[in-house]
Amino acid sequence: MTLPSESSGSREARPTGSPRLRLAVALGAMAGLFLLLMLSGALHPWIAVLSFLTAAAVVSAAWPVLGGHIPATAPTPNVIAGTDRSDLLAFAEALPDPCLLVDRYMRVRHQNGAAAELLGKVESTQPLNFVLRAPEVSEAVLEVVKGRGPRVVTYFEKVPVDRWFEATVRRVTREQGPQELFLVLLRDLTEAQRVERMRADFVANASHELRTPLASLIGFIETLQGPARNDAKARERFLEVMAVQARRMSRLIDDLMSLSRIELKAHMRPGTVVDLAPIVEHVAEAMQPLAAGQGVEIRVEVRERPVQVVGDRDELAQVFQNLIHNAVKYGHSGGSVEIELRRQARGGTRPEAAVVTVRDHGPGIPPEHIPRLTERFYRVDVASSRDKGGTGLGLAIVKHIMTRHRGQLTIESEVGKGAAFSVFLDVAGGRGKDVAAATPMAAE
Ligand SMILES: Nc1ncnc2c1ncn2[C@@H]1O[C@H](COP(=O)(O)OP(=O)(O)OP(=O)(O)O)[C@@H](O)[C@H]1O
Ligand SMILES: [Mg+2]
């Protein structure tokens, strides 16, 4: 901890006024003196004039040294004037991070507001190891008490929730003995650790997903170059599998690019108003051949039209495509997929919601998986998803698009009874006073 200094340190103090003005005043004073000497008869007028001119020339030449830039006072040492214990406590209180001041006997003498919020109210003189159940921190304080210099340790807390902290321990008072105090400053690293873990997982997952089809491609190439070189039938079959794997890799790269594009724009809301009805209908129609191939009937019910929202047409089409594709892929045993577009009133001053629900009657999703489905690469059954050509990015893309649109995605499912994925968006313009709250924008 670096305490603030009240002194101006080694900054130079300068005389006031500009050097030119000060020179003019000095020359004026000299002129006055020589005039007096001349009038009093002490100097002959010519001698007085010559003496004045000589002295003026000398003073002007030497002026920068004599009066221009010489420091008026010596640099003051970098000291903290008047810092006492109450200043120290006020300073600790002002810190945004939790901190404790402990004595050399490892008793807590003070906690700041942030520490009270984190650890609850601590009685003065309570032992540090009662307050922080982290032996690493107590050991660090002991080391600093012994004069071994500042220490930084990280520790992990499991209760009530998993959290990572970094504790910095330093001596903060100069005196030795019972009055000396040591600072234990805590920094919550949980969020940083979570982001770091997500980043590492993401890289590991992405490389794994790319490596699998790549390994398969390399295997087939080697077989075609070797044992199957002259086997026309095998060549046909292998090339087909290779094409599937290559398409899979290309889709994975497209999905990754989509995700990072949407993330880059996450803070910018789309700037156009679009009607959801034709978008939903168009995507459903485009999915018909895929559904028919799986023996699934797609039914679309548009209850009202137009249903205008502030949105990006392509991104919204991607949301519906990913949801319908999943419903067909995972719920084909149910035989049909229903898509519904409706408006739904919401309480208070909130605008009506435009709701699109994609429902299937397949095997459904066990409840413990539902909260994690929108994580990148998360799949209930990895092998089955891979068999179906899935990469586990579809719902992550949906979630990111919804975040950008300030919308929500809800998932309802009961095992054995299918699943319903709904997206909620604010209706823009149109009817009623509720709707007026939406940003009025030009229709696309
Ligand atoms: N309608 C559904 N019924 C049952 N399970 C589903 C349904 N939709 C999604 N899931 C489960 O959620 C997982 C994640 O879905 P997501 O769309 O993110 O990835 P994917 O479909 O496996 O791959 P991708 O969409 O990238 O091709 C799926 O692997 C599947 O286990
Ligand atoms: Mg999917």
Tab-separated table of C-alpha atoms and ligand atoms in Angstrom:
chain	number	residue	atom	x	y	z
A	1	MET	CA	0.000	0.000	0.000
A	2	THR	CA	1.464	3.396	-0.936
A	3	LEU	CA	0.213	6.153	1.250
A	4	PRO	CA	-0.354	9.500	-0.460
A	5	SER	CA	2.182	12.258	0.125
A	6	GLU	CA	1.114	15.743	1.194
A	7	SER	CA	4.395	17.384	0.199
A	8	SER	CA	5.216	18.704	-3.222
A	9	GLY	CA	8.300	16.461	-3.178
A	10	SER	CA	11.263	17.677	-5.207
A	11	ARG	CA	9.335	20.199	-7.268
A	12	GLU	CA	11.255	23.570	-7.521
A	13	ALA	CA	9.753	26.744	-6.070
A	14	ARG	CA	10.314	29.843	-8.279
A	15	PRO	CA	10.160	33.622	-7.559
A	16	THR	CA	6.938	35.240	-8.673
A	17	GLY	CA	6.658	37.516	-11.784
A	18	SER	CA	8.299	37.118	-15.201
A	19	PRO	CA	12.148	37.399	-15.411
A	20	ARG	CA	11.887	40.346	-17.895
A	21	LEU	CA	9.722	42.379	-15.520
A	22	ARG	CA	12.036	41.643	-12.622
A	23	LEU	CA	15.063	42.795	-14.715
A	24	ALA	CA	13.286	46.051	-15.651
A	25	VAL	CA	12.558	46.759	-11.952
A	26	ALA	CA	16.233	46.104	-11.010
A	27	LEU	CA	17.521	48.398	-13.763
A	28	GLY	CA	15.041	51.113	-12.714
A	29	ALA	CA	16.290	50.894	-9.104
A	30	MET	CA	19.922	51.180	-10.275
A	31	ALA	CA	19.074	54.196	-12.451
A	32	GLY	CA	17.429	55.869	-9.433
A	33	LEU	CA	20.541	55.218	-7.294
A	34	PHE	CA	22.945	56.704	-9.867
A	35	LEU	CA	20.624	59.731	-10.334
A	36	LEU	CA	20.692	60.357	-6.572
A	37	LEU	CA	24.527	60.112	-6.479
A	38	MET	CA	24.766	62.517	-9.404
A	39	LEU	CA	22.329	65.056	-7.917
A	40	SER	CA	24.009	64.914	-4.522
A	41	GLY	CA	27.296	65.776	-6.272
A	42	ALA	CA	28.989	62.567	-5.228
A	43	LEU	CA	29.516	61.592	-8.887
A	44	HIS	CA	30.260	63.671	-11.943
A	45	PRO	CA	27.279	63.396	-14.397
A	46	TRP	CA	29.386	61.694	-17.097
A	47	ILE	CA	30.934	59.277	-14.632
A	48	ALA	CA	27.455	58.519	-13.211
A	49	VAL	CA	26.050	57.795	-16.729
A	50	LEU	CA	29.040	55.599	-17.699
A	51	SER	CA	28.942	53.707	-14.373
A	52	PHE	CA	25.182	53.109	-14.755
A	53	LEU	CA	25.577	51.785	-18.327
A	54	THR	CA	28.413	49.408	-17.280
A	55	ALA	CA	26.510	48.117	-14.242
A	56	ALA	CA	23.311	47.681	-16.323
A	57	ALA	CA	25.183	45.617	-18.958
A	58	VAL	CA	26.744	43.381	-16.287
A	59	VAL	CA	23.424	42.842	-14.440
A	60	SER	CA	21.526	42.092	-17.684
A	61	ALA	CA	24.105	39.490	-18.751
A	62	ALA	CA	24.140	37.805	-15.336
A	63	TRP	CA	20.379	38.058	-14.758
A	64	PRO	CA	19.362	34.448	-15.584
A	65	VAL	CA	21.820	33.248	-12.925
A	66	LEU	CA	21.113	35.961	-10.378
A	67	GLY	CA	17.337	36.082	-10.409
A	68	GLY	CA	15.784	33.984	-13.175
A	69	HIS	CA	15.776	30.327	-12.346
A	70	ILE	CA	17.351	29.674	-9.011
A	71	PRO	CA	15.170	27.551	-6.752
A	72	ALA	CA	13.887	29.665	-3.897
A	73	THR	CA	13.752	26.672	-1.524
A	74	ALA	CA	15.505	23.312	-1.454
A	75	PRO	CA	13.444	20.219	-2.443
A	76	THR	CA	11.449	18.917	0.477
A	77	PRO	CA	11.818	15.263	1.332
A	78	ASN	CA	8.877	12.957	0.420
A	79	VAL	CA	7.221	12.737	3.818
A	80	ILE	CA	3.677	12.237	5.009
A	81	ALA	CA	2.993	15.150	7.254
A	82	GLY	CA	0.697	14.507	10.191
A	83	THR	CA	-0.325	10.974	9.209
A	84	ASP	CA	-1.635	9.230	12.300
A	85	ARG	CA	-3.777	6.246	13.116
A	86	SER	CA	-7.113	7.903	12.273
A	87	ASP	CA	-5.768	8.861	8.837
A	88	LEU	CA	-4.801	5.242	8.342
A	89	LEU	CA	-8.283	4.005	9.270
A	90	ALA	CA	-9.922	6.604	7.014
A	91	PHE	CA	-7.657	5.504	4.180
A	92	ALA	CA	-8.519	1.830	4.752
A	93	GLU	CA	-12.206	2.789	4.739
A	94	ALA	CA	-11.803	4.520	1.387
A	95	LEU	CA	-10.400	1.401	-0.281
A	96	PRO	CA	-12.973	-0.319	-2.537
A	97	ASP	CA	-11.485	-3.771	-1.838
A	98	PRO	CA	-11.983	-5.585	1.478
A	99	CYS	CA	-9.106	-4.984	3.895
A	100	LEU	CA	-8.201	-5.843	7.477
A	101	LEU	CA	-5.629	-4.226	9.745
A	102	VAL	CA	-4.083	-6.776	12.098
A	103	ASP	CA	-1.525	-6.474	14.884
A	104	ARG	CA	1.645	-8.524	15.370
A	105	TYR	CA	-0.332	-11.041	17.451
A	106	MET	CA	-2.551	-11.757	14.418
A	107	ARG	CA	-5.598	-10.075	15.937
A	108	VAL	CA	-7.901	-8.040	13.720
A	109	ARG	CA	-7.825	-4.405	14.873
A	110	HIS	CA	-9.912	-2.903	12.077
A	111	GLN	CA	-11.946	-3.950	9.052
A	112	ASN	CA	-13.189	-1.608	6.333
A	113	GLY	CA	-16.757	-1.518	4.988
A	114	ALA	CA	-15.970	-3.815	2.042
A	115	ALA	CA	-14.488	-6.394	4.447
A	116	ALA	CA	-17.571	-6.166	6.703
A	117	GLU	CA	-19.722	-6.862	3.634
A	118	LEU	CA	-17.614	-9.867	2.671
A	119	LEU	CA	-16.876	-11.402	6.077
A	120	GLY	CA	-19.636	-10.011	8.282
A	121	LYS	CA	-18.942	-7.772	11.271
A	122	VAL	CA	-15.677	-8.763	12.971
A	123	GLU	CA	-15.186	-8.087	16.680
A	124	SER	CA	-12.048	-6.056	17.381
A	125	THR	CA	-9.113	-8.255	18.507
A	126	GLN	CA	-10.709	-11.375	17.012
A	127	PRO	CA	-7.941	-13.750	15.799
A	128	LEU	CA	-7.301	-13.508	12.067
A	129	ASN	CA	-7.577	-17.270	11.528
A	130	PHE	CA	-11.148	-17.177	12.947
A	131	VAL	CA	-12.086	-14.482	10.481
A	132	LEU	CA	-10.341	-15.864	7.367
A	133	ARG	CA	-10.217	-19.635	7.246
A	134	ALA	CA	-7.142	-19.528	5.067
A	135	PRO	CA	-3.929	-20.724	6.760
A	136	GLU	CA	-1.967	-19.309	3.783
A	137	VAL	CA	-2.952	-15.785	4.819
A	138	SER	CA	-2.040	-16.286	8.501
A	139	GLU	CA	1.347	-17.684	7.452
A	140	ALA	CA	1.906	-14.687	5.177
A	141	VAL	CA	1.122	-12.275	8.049
A	142	LEU	CA	3.542	-14.152	10.296
A	143	GLU	CA	6.290	-13.790	7.685
A	144	VAL	CA	5.670	-10.049	7.363
A	145	VAL	CA	5.640	-9.655	11.170
A	146	LYS	CA	9.091	-11.287	11.185
A	147	GLY	CA	10.220	-8.564	8.789
A	148	ARG	CA	10.391	-10.649	5.621
A	149	GLY	CA	8.782	-8.014	3.366
A	150	PRO	CA	5.346	-7.900	1.682
A	151	ARG	CA	3.628	-11.167	0.749
A	152	VAL	CA	0.938	-12.006	-1.852
A	153	VAL	CA	-0.961	-15.308	-1.552
A	154	THR	CA	-4.023	-16.747	-3.271
A	155	TYR	CA	-6.562	-18.881	-1.487
A	156	PHE	CA	-9.801	-20.654	-2.230
A	157	GLU	CA	-13.057	-20.622	-0.252
A	158	LYS	CA	-15.690	-23.270	-0.723
A	159	VAL	CA	-18.405	-21.952	1.586
A	160	PRO	CA	-20.988	-20.612	0.873
A	161	VAL	CA	-19.909	-20.655	-2.809
A	162	ASP	CA	-16.626	-21.383	-4.565
A	163	ARG	CA	-14.505	-18.217	-4.573
A	164	TRP	CA	-10.880	-17.340	-5.273
A	165	PHE	CA	-9.087	-14.524	-3.471
A	166	GLU	CA	-5.704	-12.879	-3.578
A	167	ALA	CA	-4.438	-11.520	-0.241
A	168	THR	CA	-1.689	-8.905	-0.115
A	169	VAL	CA	-0.006	-8.540	3.286
A	170	ARG	CA	2.166	-5.515	4.160
A	171	ARG	CA	3.403	-3.624	7.195
A	172	VAL	CA	1.701	-0.203	7.286
A	173	THR	CA	3.088	1.469	10.416
A	174	ARG	CA	6.676	2.444	11.080
A	175	GLU	CA	6.855	1.835	14.814
A	176	GLN	CA	7.698	-1.638	16.044
A	177	GLY	CA	5.970	-3.355	18.931
A	178	PRO	CA	2.384	-3.671	20.112
A	179	GLN	CA	1.229	-0.606	18.176
A	180	GLU	CA	2.391	-1.761	14.758
A	181	LEU	CA	-0.236	-2.723	12.186
A	182	PHE	CA	-0.275	-4.947	9.122
A	183	LEU	CA	-2.585	-4.642	6.164
A	184	VAL	CA	-4.377	-7.670	4.702
A	185	LEU	CA	-5.908	-6.533	1.417
A	186	LEU	CA	-8.237	-8.972	-0.341
A	187	ARG	CA	-9.018	-9.069	-4.060
A	188	ASP	CA	-11.808	-11.300	-5.389
A	189	LEU	CA	-10.374	-13.292	-8.299
A	190	THR	CA	-13.460	-15.466	-8.857
A	191	GLU	CA	-14.705	-13.649	-11.949
A	192	ALA	CA	-11.223	-13.469	-13.496
A	193	GLN	CA	-10.726	-17.200	-12.816
A	194	ARG	CA	-14.108	-18.014	-14.353
A	195	VAL	CA	-13.329	-16.038	-17.516
A	196	GLU	CA	-9.893	-17.641	-17.732
A	197	ARG	CA	-11.381	-21.133	-17.331
A	198	MET	CA	-13.998	-20.392	-19.983
A	199	ARG	CA	-11.291	-19.176	-22.351
A	200	ALA	CA	-9.154	-22.277	-21.763
A	201	ASP	CA	-12.198	-24.583	-22.139
A	202	PHE	CA	-13.203	-22.807	-25.309
A	203	VAL	CA	-9.771	-23.215	-26.910
A	204	ALA	CA	-9.610	-26.875	-25.816
A	205	ASN	CA	-13.119	-27.602	-27.133
A	206	ALA	CA	-12.604	-25.793	-30.425
A	207	SER	CA	-9.313	-27.578	-31.086
A	208	HIS	CA	-10.833	-30.922	-30.145
A	209	GLU	CA	-13.831	-30.395	-32.421
A	210	LEU	CA	-11.527	-29.509	-35.303
A	211	ARG	CA	-9.022	-32.254	-34.567
A	212	THR	CA	-11.597	-35.060	-34.684
A	213	PRO	CA	-12.721	-34.597	-38.308
A	214	LEU	CA	-9.186	-33.669	-39.313
A	215	ALA	CA	-7.812	-36.947	-37.900
A	216	SER	CA	-10.511	-38.823	-39.773
A	217	LEU	CA	-9.646	-36.999	-43.028
A	218	ILE	CA	-5.925	-37.780	-42.616
A	219	GLY	CA	-6.759	-41.449	-41.933
A	220	PHE	CA	-8.826	-41.748	-45.101
A	221	ILE	CA	-6.204	-39.962	-47.211
A	222	GLU	CA	-3.540	-42.398	-45.990
A	223	THR	CA	-5.821	-45.384	-46.718
A	224	LEU	CA	-6.549	-44.071	-50.198
A	225	GLN	CA	-2.844	-43.576	-50.836
A	226	GLY	CA	-2.046	-47.066	-49.553
A	227	PRO	CA	-4.211	-50.183	-49.242
A	228	ALA	CA	-7.289	-48.776	-51.028
A	229	ARG	CA	-5.357	-47.219	-53.899
A	230	ASN	CA	-6.916	-49.464	-56.525
A	231	ASP	CA	-10.233	-50.184	-54.838
A	232	ALA	CA	-12.769	-48.073	-56.753
A	233	LYS	CA	-15.690	-48.998	-54.447
A	234	ALA	CA	-13.825	-48.139	-51.242
A	235	ARG	CA	-12.616	-44.900	-52.814
A	236	GLU	CA	-16.223	-43.854	-53.530
A	237	ARG	CA	-17.312	-44.639	-49.964
A	238	PHE	CA	-14.308	-42.965	-48.332
A	239	LEU	CA	-14.648	-39.814	-50.415
A	240	GLU	CA	-18.243	-39.510	-49.254
A	241	VAL	CA	-17.220	-39.731	-45.588
A	242	MET	CA	-14.385	-37.306	-46.216
A	243	ALA	CA	-16.800	-34.803	-47.759
A	244	VAL	CA	-19.039	-35.048	-44.650
A	245	GLN	CA	-16.055	-34.463	-42.320
A	246	ALA	CA	-14.793	-31.535	-44.399
A	247	ARG	CA	-18.265	-29.955	-44.351
A	248	ARG	CA	-18.361	-30.443	-40.576
A	249	MET	CA	-15.087	-28.586	-40.164
A	250	SER	CA	-16.270	-25.822	-42.405
A	251	ARG	CA	-19.538	-25.511	-40.422
A	252	LEU	CA	-17.641	-25.381	-37.156
A	253	ILE	CA	-15.459	-22.560	-38.464
A	254	ASP	CA	-18.542	-20.714	-39.765
A	255	ASP	CA	-20.214	-21.062	-36.344
A	256	LEU	CA	-17.119	-19.839	-34.527
A	257	MET	CA	-16.898	-16.853	-36.861
A	258	SER	CA	-20.617	-16.133	-36.331
A	259	LEU	CA	-20.172	-16.208	-32.578
A	260	SER	CA	-17.233	-13.830	-32.561
A	261	ARG	CA	-18.997	-11.468	-35.012
A	262	ILE	CA	-22.072	-11.337	-32.775
A	263	GLU	CA	-19.938	-10.886	-29.658
A	264	LEU	CA	-18.132	-7.953	-31.254
A	265	LYS	CA	-21.490	-6.254	-31.892
A	266	ALA	CA	-23.012	-7.289	-28.527
A	267	HIS	CA	-23.133	-3.711	-27.184
A	268	MET	CA	-24.826	-2.301	-30.310
A	269	ARG	CA	-28.561	-2.876	-30.596
A	270	PRO	CA	-29.735	-3.532	-34.157
A	271	GLY	CA	-31.009	-0.381	-35.867
A	272	THR	CA	-33.927	-1.604	-38.025
A	273	VAL	CA	-37.518	-2.676	-37.453
A	274	VAL	CA	-38.426	-6.033	-38.984
A	275	ASP	CA	-41.617	-8.093	-39.192
A	276	LEU	CA	-41.102	-11.518	-37.611
A	277	ALA	CA	-43.922	-13.263	-39.524
A	278	PRO	CA	-42.229	-13.554	-42.941
A	279	ILE	CA	-38.866	-14.391	-41.330
A	280	VAL	CA	-40.330	-17.312	-39.353
A	281	GLU	CA	-42.305	-18.546	-42.370
A	282	HIS	CA	-39.331	-18.327	-44.696
A	283	VAL	CA	-36.996	-20.241	-42.355
A	284	ALA	CA	-39.633	-22.941	-41.709
A	285	GLU	CA	-40.096	-23.393	-45.436
A	286	ALA	CA	-36.362	-23.684	-46.014
A	287	MET	CA	-36.187	-26.421	-43.351
A	288	GLN	CA	-38.997	-28.486	-44.931
A	289	PRO	CA	-36.733	-30.742	-47.053
A	290	LEU	CA	-34.520	-31.571	-44.047
A	291	ALA	CA	-37.599	-32.296	-41.913
A	292	ALA	CA	-39.216	-34.403	-44.631
A	293	GLY	CA	-36.007	-36.454	-44.839
A	294	GLN	CA	-36.461	-37.265	-41.131
A	295	GLY	CA	-40.189	-37.919	-41.453
A	296	VAL	CA	-41.053	-34.739	-39.524
A	297	GLU	CA	-43.916	-32.421	-40.365
A	298	ILE	CA	-43.311	-28.719	-39.685
A	299	ARG	CA	-46.427	-26.702	-38.819
A	300	VAL	CA	-46.323	-22.910	-38.604
A	301	GLU	CA	-48.979	-20.863	-36.829
A	302	VAL	CA	-48.718	-17.079	-37.172
A	303	ARG	CA	-51.429	-15.771	-34.827
A	304	GLU	CA	-51.013	-12.104	-35.723
A	305	ARG	CA	-49.247	-10.051	-38.306
A	306	PRO	CA	-47.296	-7.914	-38.613
A	307	VAL	CA	-45.274	-8.492	-35.455
A	308	GLN	CA	-42.609	-5.844	-35.637
A	309	VAL	CA	-39.485	-5.842	-33.515
A	310	VAL	CA	-36.211	-3.942	-33.538
A	311	GLY	CA	-33.867	-6.512	-34.968
A	312	ASP	CA	-31.396	-7.791	-37.494
A	313	ARG	CA	-33.184	-9.906	-40.115
A	314	ASP	CA	-30.284	-12.319	-40.744
A	315	GLU	CA	-29.504	-12.852	-37.079
A	316	LEU	CA	-33.156	-13.512	-36.205
A	317	ALA	CA	-33.390	-15.966	-39.125
A	318	GLN	CA	-30.353	-17.733	-37.689
A	319	VAL	CA	-32.065	-17.997	-34.272
A	320	PHE	CA	-35.161	-19.660	-35.781
A	321	GLN	CA	-33.079	-21.881	-38.032
A	322	ASN	CA	-30.986	-23.173	-35.107
A	323	LEU	CA	-34.074	-23.844	-32.980
A	324	ILE	CA	-36.035	-25.558	-35.783
A	325	HIS	CA	-32.970	-27.571	-36.797
A	326	ASN	CA	-32.582	-28.838	-33.207
A	327	ALA	CA	-36.288	-29.672	-32.965
A	328	VAL	CA	-36.077	-31.721	-36.157
A	329	LYS	CA	-32.717	-33.293	-35.279
A	330	TYR	CA	-33.399	-34.263	-31.663
A	331	GLY	CA	-37.186	-34.470	-31.654
A	332	HIS	CA	-37.857	-36.297	-34.912
A	333	SER	CA	-39.277	-39.295	-33.063
A	334	GLY	CA	-42.224	-37.051	-32.112
A	335	GLY	CA	-43.194	-36.767	-35.775
A	336	SER	CA	-43.994	-33.061	-35.809
A	337	VAL	CA	-42.554	-29.674	-34.944
A	338	GLU	CA	-44.814	-26.712	-34.237
A	339	ILE	CA	-43.762	-23.118	-34.617
A	340	GLU	CA	-45.938	-20.400	-33.191
A	341	LEU	CA	-45.656	-16.610	-33.456
A	342	ARG	CA	-47.770	-14.504	-31.107
A	343	ARG	CA	-47.829	-11.295	-29.093
A	344	GLN	CA	-48.036	-11.396	-25.334
A	345	ALA	CA	-48.878	-8.561	-22.935
A	346	ARG	CA	-46.418	-7.893	-20.137
A	347	GLY	CA	-47.053	-6.130	-16.877
A	348	GLY	CA	-46.155	-2.552	-15.979
A	349	THR	CA	-44.885	-0.152	-18.576
A	350	ARG	CA	-43.061	-2.815	-20.561
A	351	PRO	CA	-43.973	-3.143	-24.225
A	352	GLU	CA	-45.774	-6.237	-25.465
A	353	ALA	CA	-43.564	-9.215	-26.214
A	354	ALA	CA	-43.267	-10.901	-29.576
A	355	VAL	CA	-42.937	-14.605	-28.797
A	356	VAL	CA	-41.771	-17.339	-31.141
A	357	THR	CA	-42.028	-20.893	-29.761
A	358	VAL	CA	-40.524	-23.964	-31.423
A	359	ARG	CA	-41.996	-27.141	-29.926
A	360	ASP	CA	-41.147	-30.763	-30.602
A	361	HIS	CA	-42.457	-34.026	-29.161
A	362	GLY	CA	-39.179	-35.915	-28.949
A	363	PRO	CA	-37.353	-37.345	-25.929
A	364	GLY	CA	-37.051	-33.982	-24.147
A	365	ILE	CA	-34.125	-32.772	-22.017
A	366	PRO	CA	-33.343	-33.816	-18.407
A	367	PRO	CA	-33.729	-30.731	-16.147
A	368	GLU	CA	-30.113	-30.710	-14.901
A	369	HIS	CA	-28.880	-30.003	-18.441
A	370	ILE	CA	-31.260	-27.161	-19.262
A	371	PRO	CA	-29.327	-24.297	-17.577
A	372	ARG	CA	-26.130	-25.266	-19.417
A	373	LEU	CA	-27.473	-25.772	-22.953
A	374	THR	CA	-26.461	-22.286	-24.115
A	375	GLU	CA	-22.812	-22.767	-23.108
A	376	ARG	CA	-20.495	-23.180	-26.073
A	377	PHE	CA	-19.967	-26.843	-27.011
A	378	TYR	CA	-22.319	-28.079	-24.282
A	379	ARG	CA	-24.273	-31.127	-25.425
A	380	VAL	CA	-26.499	-33.529	-23.495
A	381	ASP	CA	-25.089	-36.460	-25.422
A	382	VAL	CA	-21.867	-35.538	-27.203
A	383	ALA	CA	-21.679	-38.690	-29.331
A	384	SER	CA	-25.269	-38.410	-30.528
A	385	SER	CA	-24.859	-34.701	-31.312
A	386	ARG	CA	-21.655	-35.429	-33.277
A	387	ASP	CA	-23.383	-38.235	-35.185
A	388	LYS	CA	-25.973	-35.684	-36.231
A	389	GLY	CA	-23.242	-33.299	-37.359
A	390	GLY	CA	-23.672	-31.013	-34.339
A	391	THR	CA	-20.902	-28.870	-32.876
A	392	GLY	CA	-22.701	-27.656	-29.734
A	393	LEU	CA	-22.607	-24.004	-30.785
A	394	GLY	CA	-26.164	-23.569	-32.086
A	395	LEU	CA	-27.792	-22.495	-28.812
A	396	ALA	CA	-24.753	-20.410	-27.781
A	397	ILE	CA	-25.274	-18.430	-30.997
A	398	VAL	CA	-29.011	-18.084	-30.198
A	399	LYS	CA	-28.210	-16.760	-26.725
A	400	HIS	CA	-25.709	-14.211	-28.018
A	401	ILE	CA	-28.128	-12.949	-30.668
A	402	MET	CA	-30.839	-12.634	-28.024
A	403	THR	CA	-28.484	-10.703	-25.750
A	404	ARG	CA	-27.706	-8.266	-28.559
A	405	HIS	CA	-31.445	-7.867	-29.216
A	406	ARG	CA	-32.140	-7.411	-25.461
A	407	GLY	CA	-34.436	-10.425	-25.746
A	408	GLN	CA	-34.714	-13.680	-23.777
A	409	LEU	CA	-34.656	-17.381	-24.543
A	410	THR	CA	-36.637	-19.791	-22.366
A	411	ILE	CA	-36.449	-23.593	-22.455
A	412	GLU	CA	-39.209	-25.832	-21.122
A	413	SER	CA	-38.961	-29.564	-21.316
A	414	GLU	CA	-40.151	-32.729	-19.670
A	415	VAL	CA	-38.338	-35.965	-20.319
A	416	GLY	CA	-40.358	-38.105	-22.719
A	417	LYS	CA	-42.669	-35.215	-23.643
A	418	GLY	CA	-40.552	-33.059	-25.935
A	419	ALA	CA	-39.143	-29.559	-25.574
A	420	ALA	CA	-40.305	-25.999	-26.203
A	421	PHE	CA	-37.785	-23.225	-26.922
A	422	SER	CA	-39.259	-19.681	-26.884
A	423	VAL	CA	-37.689	-16.356	-27.750
A	424	PHE	CA	-39.119	-13.113	-26.365
A	425	LEU	CA	-38.487	-9.739	-28.009
A	426	ASP	CA	-39.975	-6.280	-27.348
A	427	VAL	CA	-42.612	-5.362	-29.926
A	428	ALA	CA	-41.671	-2.125	-31.695
A	429	GLY	CA	-44.183	0.614	-32.697
A	430	GLY	CA	-47.749	-0.435	-33.588
A	431	ARG	CA	-50.594	-0.698	-31.128
A	432	GLY	CA	-51.474	0.582	-27.689
A	433	LYS	CA	-49.652	2.726	-25.181
A	434	ASP	CA	-47.517	-0.224	-24.076
A	435	VAL	CA	-45.973	-0.386	-27.491
A	436	ALA	CA	-45.142	3.318	-27.551
A	437	ALA	CA	-42.332	2.593	-25.102
A	438	ALA	CA	-40.418	0.787	-27.835
A	439	THR	CA	-37.914	2.880	-29.789
A	440	PRO	CA	-39.640	4.209	-32.905
A	441	MET	CA	-37.497	3.391	-35.925
A	442	ALA	CA	-37.940	3.314	-39.652
A	443	ALA	CA	-39.267	-0.009	-40.904
A	444	GLU	CA	-36.840	-1.976	-43.029
B	1	LIG	N1	-35.157	-29.917	-29.178
B	1	LIG	C1	-34.225	-30.559	-28.469
B	1	LIG	N2	-34.508	-31.739	-27.881
B	1	LIG	C2	-33.598	-32.415	-27.169
B	1	LIG	N3	-32.343	-31.967	-26.941
B	1	LIG	C3	-32.000	-30.800	-27.493
B	1	LIG	C4	-32.917	-30.035	-28.271
B	1	LIG	N4	-32.288	-28.910	-28.666
B	1	LIG	C5	-31.048	-28.975	-28.169
B	1	LIG	N5	-30.868	-30.097	-27.469
B	1	LIG	C6	-29.635	-30.494	-26.748
B	1	LIG	O1	-28.868	-29.327	-26.557
B	1	LIG	C7	-27.549	-29.520	-27.050
B	1	LIG	C8	-26.983	-28.208	-27.518
B	1	LIG	O2	-27.669	-27.769	-28.682
B	1	LIG	P1	-26.909	-26.871	-29.735
B	1	LIG	O3	-27.888	-26.495	-30.764
B	1	LIG	O4	-26.205	-25.804	-29.001
B	1	LIG	O5	-25.774	-27.839	-30.305
B	1	LIG	P2	-25.886	-29.011	-31.371
B	1	LIG	O6	-27.253	-29.049	-31.951
B	1	LIG	O7	-25.379	-30.229	-30.710
B	1	LIG	O8	-24.842	-28.556	-32.449
B	1	LIG	P3	-25.024	-27.400	-33.562
B	1	LIG	O9	-26.270	-26.650	-33.236
B	1	LIG	O10	-23.813	-26.563	-33.394
B	1	LIG	O11	-25.082	-28.093	-34.837
B	1	LIG	C9	-27.702	-30.563	-28.119
B	1	LIG	O12	-26.503	-31.266	-28.309
B	1	LIG	C10	-28.778	-31.464	-27.546
B	1	LIG	O13	-28.192	-32.371	-26.632
B	2	MG	MG	-28.083	-27.203	-32.724
